[in-house]
Coordinates of C-alpha atoms (C1' of nucleotides) in Angstrom, one line a residue:
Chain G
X171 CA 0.0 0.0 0.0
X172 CA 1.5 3.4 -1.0
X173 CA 0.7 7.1 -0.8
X174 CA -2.3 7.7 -2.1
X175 CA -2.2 9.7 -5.6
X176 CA -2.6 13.1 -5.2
X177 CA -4.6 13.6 -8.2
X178 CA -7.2 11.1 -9.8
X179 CA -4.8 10.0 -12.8
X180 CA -7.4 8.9 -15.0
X181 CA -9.0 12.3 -15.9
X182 CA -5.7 14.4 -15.7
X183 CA -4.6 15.7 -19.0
X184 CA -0.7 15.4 -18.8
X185 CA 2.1 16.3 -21.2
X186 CA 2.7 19.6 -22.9
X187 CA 0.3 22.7 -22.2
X188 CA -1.9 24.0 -25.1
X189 CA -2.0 28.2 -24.9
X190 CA -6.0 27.3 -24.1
X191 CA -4.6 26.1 -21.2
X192 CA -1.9 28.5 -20.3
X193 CA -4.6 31.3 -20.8
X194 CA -7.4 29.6 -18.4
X195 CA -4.7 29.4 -15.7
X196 CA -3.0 32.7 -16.3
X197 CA -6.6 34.1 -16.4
X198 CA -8.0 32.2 -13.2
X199 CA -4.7 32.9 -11.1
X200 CA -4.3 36.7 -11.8
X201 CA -8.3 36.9 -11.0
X202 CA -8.7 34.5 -7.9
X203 CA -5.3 34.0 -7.2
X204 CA -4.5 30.2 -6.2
X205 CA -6.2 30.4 -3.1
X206 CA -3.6 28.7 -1.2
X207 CA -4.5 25.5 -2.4
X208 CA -3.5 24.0 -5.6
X209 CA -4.9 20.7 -5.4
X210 CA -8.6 22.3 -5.4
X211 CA -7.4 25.1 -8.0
X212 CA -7.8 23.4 -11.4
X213 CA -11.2 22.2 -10.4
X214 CA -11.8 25.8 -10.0
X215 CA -10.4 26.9 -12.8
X216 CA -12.1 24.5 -14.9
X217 CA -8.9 22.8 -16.5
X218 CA -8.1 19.0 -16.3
X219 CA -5.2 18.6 -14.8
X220 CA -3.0 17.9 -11.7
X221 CA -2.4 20.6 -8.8
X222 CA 1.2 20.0 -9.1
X223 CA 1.3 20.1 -12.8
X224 CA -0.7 23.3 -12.7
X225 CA 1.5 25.3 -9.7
X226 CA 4.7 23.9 -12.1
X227 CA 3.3 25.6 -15.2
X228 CA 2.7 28.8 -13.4
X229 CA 6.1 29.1 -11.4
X230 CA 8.1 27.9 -14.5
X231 CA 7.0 29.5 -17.4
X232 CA 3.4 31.6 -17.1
X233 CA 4.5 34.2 -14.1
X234 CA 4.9 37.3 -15.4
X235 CA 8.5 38.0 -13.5
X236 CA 10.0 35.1 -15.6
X237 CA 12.9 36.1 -17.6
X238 CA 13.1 34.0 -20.5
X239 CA 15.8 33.2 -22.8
X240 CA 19.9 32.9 -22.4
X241 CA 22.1 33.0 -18.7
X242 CA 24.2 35.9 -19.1
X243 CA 28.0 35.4 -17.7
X244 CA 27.4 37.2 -14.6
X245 CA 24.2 34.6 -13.9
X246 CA 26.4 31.4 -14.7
X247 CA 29.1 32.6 -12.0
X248 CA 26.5 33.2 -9.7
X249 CA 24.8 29.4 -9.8
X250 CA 28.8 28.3 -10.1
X251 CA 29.7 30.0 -7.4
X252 CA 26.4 29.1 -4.8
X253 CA 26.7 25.3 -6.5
X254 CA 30.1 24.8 -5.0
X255 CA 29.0 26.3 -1.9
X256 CA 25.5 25.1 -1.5
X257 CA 25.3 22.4 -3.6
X258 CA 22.2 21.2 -5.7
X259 CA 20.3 23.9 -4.1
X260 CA 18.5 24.7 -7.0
X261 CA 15.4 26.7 -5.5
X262 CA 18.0 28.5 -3.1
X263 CA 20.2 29.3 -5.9
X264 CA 17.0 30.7 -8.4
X265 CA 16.6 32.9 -5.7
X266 CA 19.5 34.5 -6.4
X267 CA 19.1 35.1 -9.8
X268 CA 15.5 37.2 -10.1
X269 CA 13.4 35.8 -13.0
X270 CA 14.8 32.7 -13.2
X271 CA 13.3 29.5 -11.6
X272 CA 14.9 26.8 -10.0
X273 CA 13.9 24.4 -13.3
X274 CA 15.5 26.7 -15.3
X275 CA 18.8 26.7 -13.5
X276 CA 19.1 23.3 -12.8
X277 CA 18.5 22.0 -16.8
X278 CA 21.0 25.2 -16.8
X279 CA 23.4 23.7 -14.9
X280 CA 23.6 20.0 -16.2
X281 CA 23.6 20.7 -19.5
X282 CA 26.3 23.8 -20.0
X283 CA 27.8 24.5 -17.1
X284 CA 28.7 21.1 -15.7
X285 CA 30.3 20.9 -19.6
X286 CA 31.9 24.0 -19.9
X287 CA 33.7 23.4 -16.2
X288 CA 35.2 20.2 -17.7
X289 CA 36.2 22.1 -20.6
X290 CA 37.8 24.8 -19.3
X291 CA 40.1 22.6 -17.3
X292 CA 41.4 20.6 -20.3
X293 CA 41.9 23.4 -22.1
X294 CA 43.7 26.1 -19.8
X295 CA 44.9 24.8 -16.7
X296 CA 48.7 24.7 -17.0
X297 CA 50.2 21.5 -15.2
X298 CA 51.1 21.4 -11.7
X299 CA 49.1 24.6 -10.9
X300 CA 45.5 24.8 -9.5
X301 CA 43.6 27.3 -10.9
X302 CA 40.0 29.1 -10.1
X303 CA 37.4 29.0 -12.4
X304 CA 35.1 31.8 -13.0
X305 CA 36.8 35.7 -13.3
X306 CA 35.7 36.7 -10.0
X307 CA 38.2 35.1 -7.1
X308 CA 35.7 34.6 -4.9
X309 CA 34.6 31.6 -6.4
X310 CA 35.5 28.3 -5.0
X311 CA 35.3 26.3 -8.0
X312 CA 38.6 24.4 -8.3
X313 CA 39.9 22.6 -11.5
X314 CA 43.2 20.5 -10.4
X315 CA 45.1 19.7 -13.3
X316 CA 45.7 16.5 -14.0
X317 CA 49.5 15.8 -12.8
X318 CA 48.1 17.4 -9.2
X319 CA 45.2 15.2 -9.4
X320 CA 43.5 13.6 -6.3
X321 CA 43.7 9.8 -7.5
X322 CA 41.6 7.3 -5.8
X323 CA 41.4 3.7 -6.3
X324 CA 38.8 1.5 -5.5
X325 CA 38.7 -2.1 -3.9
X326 CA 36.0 -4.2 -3.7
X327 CA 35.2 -5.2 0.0
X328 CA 35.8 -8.9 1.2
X329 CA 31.7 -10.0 0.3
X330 CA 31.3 -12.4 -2.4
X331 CA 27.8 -11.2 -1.8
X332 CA 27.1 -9.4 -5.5
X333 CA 24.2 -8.0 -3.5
X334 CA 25.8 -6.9 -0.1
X335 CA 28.9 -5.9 -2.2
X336 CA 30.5 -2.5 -0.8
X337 CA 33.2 -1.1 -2.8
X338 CA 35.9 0.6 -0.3
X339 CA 37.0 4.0 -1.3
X340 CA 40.7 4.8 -0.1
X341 CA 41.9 7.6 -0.7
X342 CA 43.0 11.2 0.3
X343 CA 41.1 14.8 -0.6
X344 CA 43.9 17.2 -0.3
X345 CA 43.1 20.2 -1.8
X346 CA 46.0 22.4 -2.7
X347 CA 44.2 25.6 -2.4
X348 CA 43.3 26.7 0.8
X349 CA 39.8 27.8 0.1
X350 CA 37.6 26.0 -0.1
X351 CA 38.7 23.6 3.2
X352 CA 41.9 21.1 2.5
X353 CA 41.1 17.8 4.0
X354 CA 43.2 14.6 4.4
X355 CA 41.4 12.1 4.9
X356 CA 42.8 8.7 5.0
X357 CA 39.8 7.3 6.5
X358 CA 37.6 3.9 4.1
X359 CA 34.7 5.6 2.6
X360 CA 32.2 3.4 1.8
X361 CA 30.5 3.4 -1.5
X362 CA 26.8 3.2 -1.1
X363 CA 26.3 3.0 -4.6
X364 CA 27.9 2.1 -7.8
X365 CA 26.0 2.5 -11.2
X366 CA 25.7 3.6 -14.7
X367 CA 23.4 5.9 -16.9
X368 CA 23.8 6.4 -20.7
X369 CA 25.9 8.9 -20.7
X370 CA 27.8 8.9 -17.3
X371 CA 29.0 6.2 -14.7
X372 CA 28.2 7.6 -11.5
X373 CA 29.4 6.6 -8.0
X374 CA 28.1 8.1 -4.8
X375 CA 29.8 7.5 -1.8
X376 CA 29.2 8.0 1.8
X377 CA 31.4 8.3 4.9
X378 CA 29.6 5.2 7.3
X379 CA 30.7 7.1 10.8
X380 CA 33.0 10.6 11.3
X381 CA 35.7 10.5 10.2
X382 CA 39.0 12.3 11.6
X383 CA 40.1 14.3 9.1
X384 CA 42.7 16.8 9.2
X385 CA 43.1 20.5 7.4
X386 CA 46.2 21.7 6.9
X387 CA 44.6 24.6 6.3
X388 CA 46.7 27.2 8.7
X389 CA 43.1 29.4 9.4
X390 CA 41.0 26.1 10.2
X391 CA 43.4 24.4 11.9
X392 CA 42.6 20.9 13.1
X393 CA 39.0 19.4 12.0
X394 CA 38.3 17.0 14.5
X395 CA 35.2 15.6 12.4
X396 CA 33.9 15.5 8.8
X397 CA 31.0 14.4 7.4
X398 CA 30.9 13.9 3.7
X399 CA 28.4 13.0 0.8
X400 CA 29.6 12.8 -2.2
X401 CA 28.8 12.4 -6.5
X402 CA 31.5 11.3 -9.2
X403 CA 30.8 11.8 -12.3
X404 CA 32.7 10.3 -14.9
X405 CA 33.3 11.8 -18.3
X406 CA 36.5 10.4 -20.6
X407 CA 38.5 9.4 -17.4
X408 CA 38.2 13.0 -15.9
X409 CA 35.5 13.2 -12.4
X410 CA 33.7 16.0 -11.2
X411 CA 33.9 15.4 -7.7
X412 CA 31.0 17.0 -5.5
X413 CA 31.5 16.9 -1.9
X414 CA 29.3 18.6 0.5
X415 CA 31.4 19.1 4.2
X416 CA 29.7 18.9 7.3
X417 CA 32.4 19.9 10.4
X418 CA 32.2 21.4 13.5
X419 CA 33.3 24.3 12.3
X420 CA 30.8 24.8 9.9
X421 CA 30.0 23.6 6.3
X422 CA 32.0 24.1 3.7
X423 CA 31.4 22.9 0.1
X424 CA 33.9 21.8 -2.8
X425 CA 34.1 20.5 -6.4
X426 CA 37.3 18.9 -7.2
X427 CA 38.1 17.5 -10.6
X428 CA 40.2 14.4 -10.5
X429 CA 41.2 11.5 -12.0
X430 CA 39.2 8.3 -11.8
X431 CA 39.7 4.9 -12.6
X432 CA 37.1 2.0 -12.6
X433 CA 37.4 -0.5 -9.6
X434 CA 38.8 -3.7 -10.5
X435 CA 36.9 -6.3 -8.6
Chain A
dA76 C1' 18.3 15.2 -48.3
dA77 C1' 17.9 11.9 -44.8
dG78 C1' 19.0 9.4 -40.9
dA79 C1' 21.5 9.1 -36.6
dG80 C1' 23.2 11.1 -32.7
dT81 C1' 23.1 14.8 -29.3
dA82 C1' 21.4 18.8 -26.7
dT83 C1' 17.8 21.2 -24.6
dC84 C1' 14.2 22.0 -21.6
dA85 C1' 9.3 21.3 -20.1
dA86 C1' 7.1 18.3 -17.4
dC87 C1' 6.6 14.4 -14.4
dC88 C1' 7.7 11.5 -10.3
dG89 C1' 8.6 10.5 -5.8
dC90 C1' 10.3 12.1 -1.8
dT91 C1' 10.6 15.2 2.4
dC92 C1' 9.0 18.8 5.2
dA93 C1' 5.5 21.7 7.4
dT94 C1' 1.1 22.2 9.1
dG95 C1' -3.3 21.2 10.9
dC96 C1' -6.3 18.1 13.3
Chain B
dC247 C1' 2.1 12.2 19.5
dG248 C1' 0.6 10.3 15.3
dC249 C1' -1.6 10.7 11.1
dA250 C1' -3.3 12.9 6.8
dT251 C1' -2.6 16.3 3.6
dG252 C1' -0.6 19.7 0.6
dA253 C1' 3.5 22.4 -0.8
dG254 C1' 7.9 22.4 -2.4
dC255 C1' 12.1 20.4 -3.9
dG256 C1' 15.5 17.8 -6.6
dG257 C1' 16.2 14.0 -9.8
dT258 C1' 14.8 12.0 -14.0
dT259 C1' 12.4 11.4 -18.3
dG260 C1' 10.9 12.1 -22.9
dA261 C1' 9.6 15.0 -26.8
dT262 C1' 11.4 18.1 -29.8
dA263 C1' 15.1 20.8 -31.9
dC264 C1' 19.4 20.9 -33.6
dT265 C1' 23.8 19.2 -35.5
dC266 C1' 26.6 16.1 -37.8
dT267 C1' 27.7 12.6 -41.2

DNA sequence: AAGAGTATCAACCGCTCATGC
DNA sequence: CGCATGAGCGGTTGATACTCT
């Protein structure tokens, strides 16, 4: 027994909105408003669809504060910048850019800036010398050149279980830059979860229990605990690393681009 | 010109959180 | 306190547009 459906599916219209549609709900909204309920609003507004479906269409596309059309330079190094602070904070990060919605900046996101990130660094980061990407340096996006790179290999753990398997992540985070947070952290991590999409092989991994980790960062100091989550994805050998940091210090939030080879089990 | 491959983005899905009862 | 419900969020999908061969 699950949730119960929020909407009865069989007499939902779903798929792309007609302008008939985009008008009634335009219409009924700048009339009645929503109400404060959306579940009873297309009822109201006579149109056939879901309350979710509906509220999307309106806070996507039909407000009349959306600015349509292409991110400008100063918008990408905004969502860069919050991304590697906040991460996937995609309503949080909209915010920050008026007009534009948290759809918009995510779609944004995965399919041109993720890209251009990786591109950037195989095109102009000299070897052996961390740079910044972005043009303001406040940004805490890193790109680590390959010969600096923060190799990790993989092992699997000692199940024979293909089920129960947990691959065991060694490996050390040590960012040469001191902002964001340089960690060491010789510490397992376990991988929760290994798997594969048409386009990318992703790996997310999870510290199990805190971790001691130690900053050599001069202004930290000594981290006495860590808390990580973390997504690889893999594209022609390179990994954009995502980690979110949890200390007691506060949270701190980095992207690293490393090196990644495939576990041998 | 046509088919295949890729990129884009609107929309959906399922989950969590907040709130009211 | 526990449950039901709705709002909101982030991840994912799929249709369409675009580019390449």
């Amino acid at each position: 027994m699950g949730r119960a459906p929020c909407c009865d599916k069989a007499n939902v219209k779903k798929g792309p909105w007609s302008p008939e549609e985009d008008a009634t709900l335009k219409g009924y909204i700048q009339n009645y408003g929503t109400g404060g309920n959306w579940m009873t609003l297309p009822t109201r507004a006579g149109l056939r669809r879901c309350g979710k479906s509906c509220r999307l269409r309106w806070l996507n596309y039909l407000r009349p504060d959306i600015k349509h059309g292409g991110f400008t330079e100063e918008e990408d190094n905004t969502i860069c910048t919050l991304y590697s602070q906040m991460g996937s904070r995609w309503s949080f990060i909209a915010s920050q850019l008026p007009g534009r919605t948290d759809n918009e900046v995510k779609n944004h996101w995965n399919t041109k800036l993720k890209k251009k990130l990786l591109t950037i660094n195989n095109e102009k980061s000299p070897p052996n010398n961390p740079t910044l990407y972005g043009s303001t340096p406040t940004t805490s996006l890193i790109c680590v050149p390959k010969a600096e790179t923060y190799s990790f290999g993989i092992s699997a753990s000692q199940s024979q279980n293909p089920t129960d398997v947990i691959p065991r992540l060694s490996t050390k985070f040590n960012s040469l830059s001191s902002d964001p947070i340089p960690l060491y952290c010789p510490e397992l991590i376990n991988v929760s979860e290994v798997g594969a999409s048409s386009k990318n092989s992703t790996c997310v991994f999870s510290l199990s229990q805190e971790s001691s980790c130690i900053s050599n960062s001069s202004s930290i100091g000594l981290v006495s605990s860590v808390s990580m989550a973390g997504n690889v994805e893999v594209e022609d050998s390179k990994a954009l690393v995502d980690f979110s940091v949890g200390s007691p210090y506060g949270l701190g939030n980095s992207l690293y681009l490393a090196d990644f080879t495939y576990p041998e089990y």
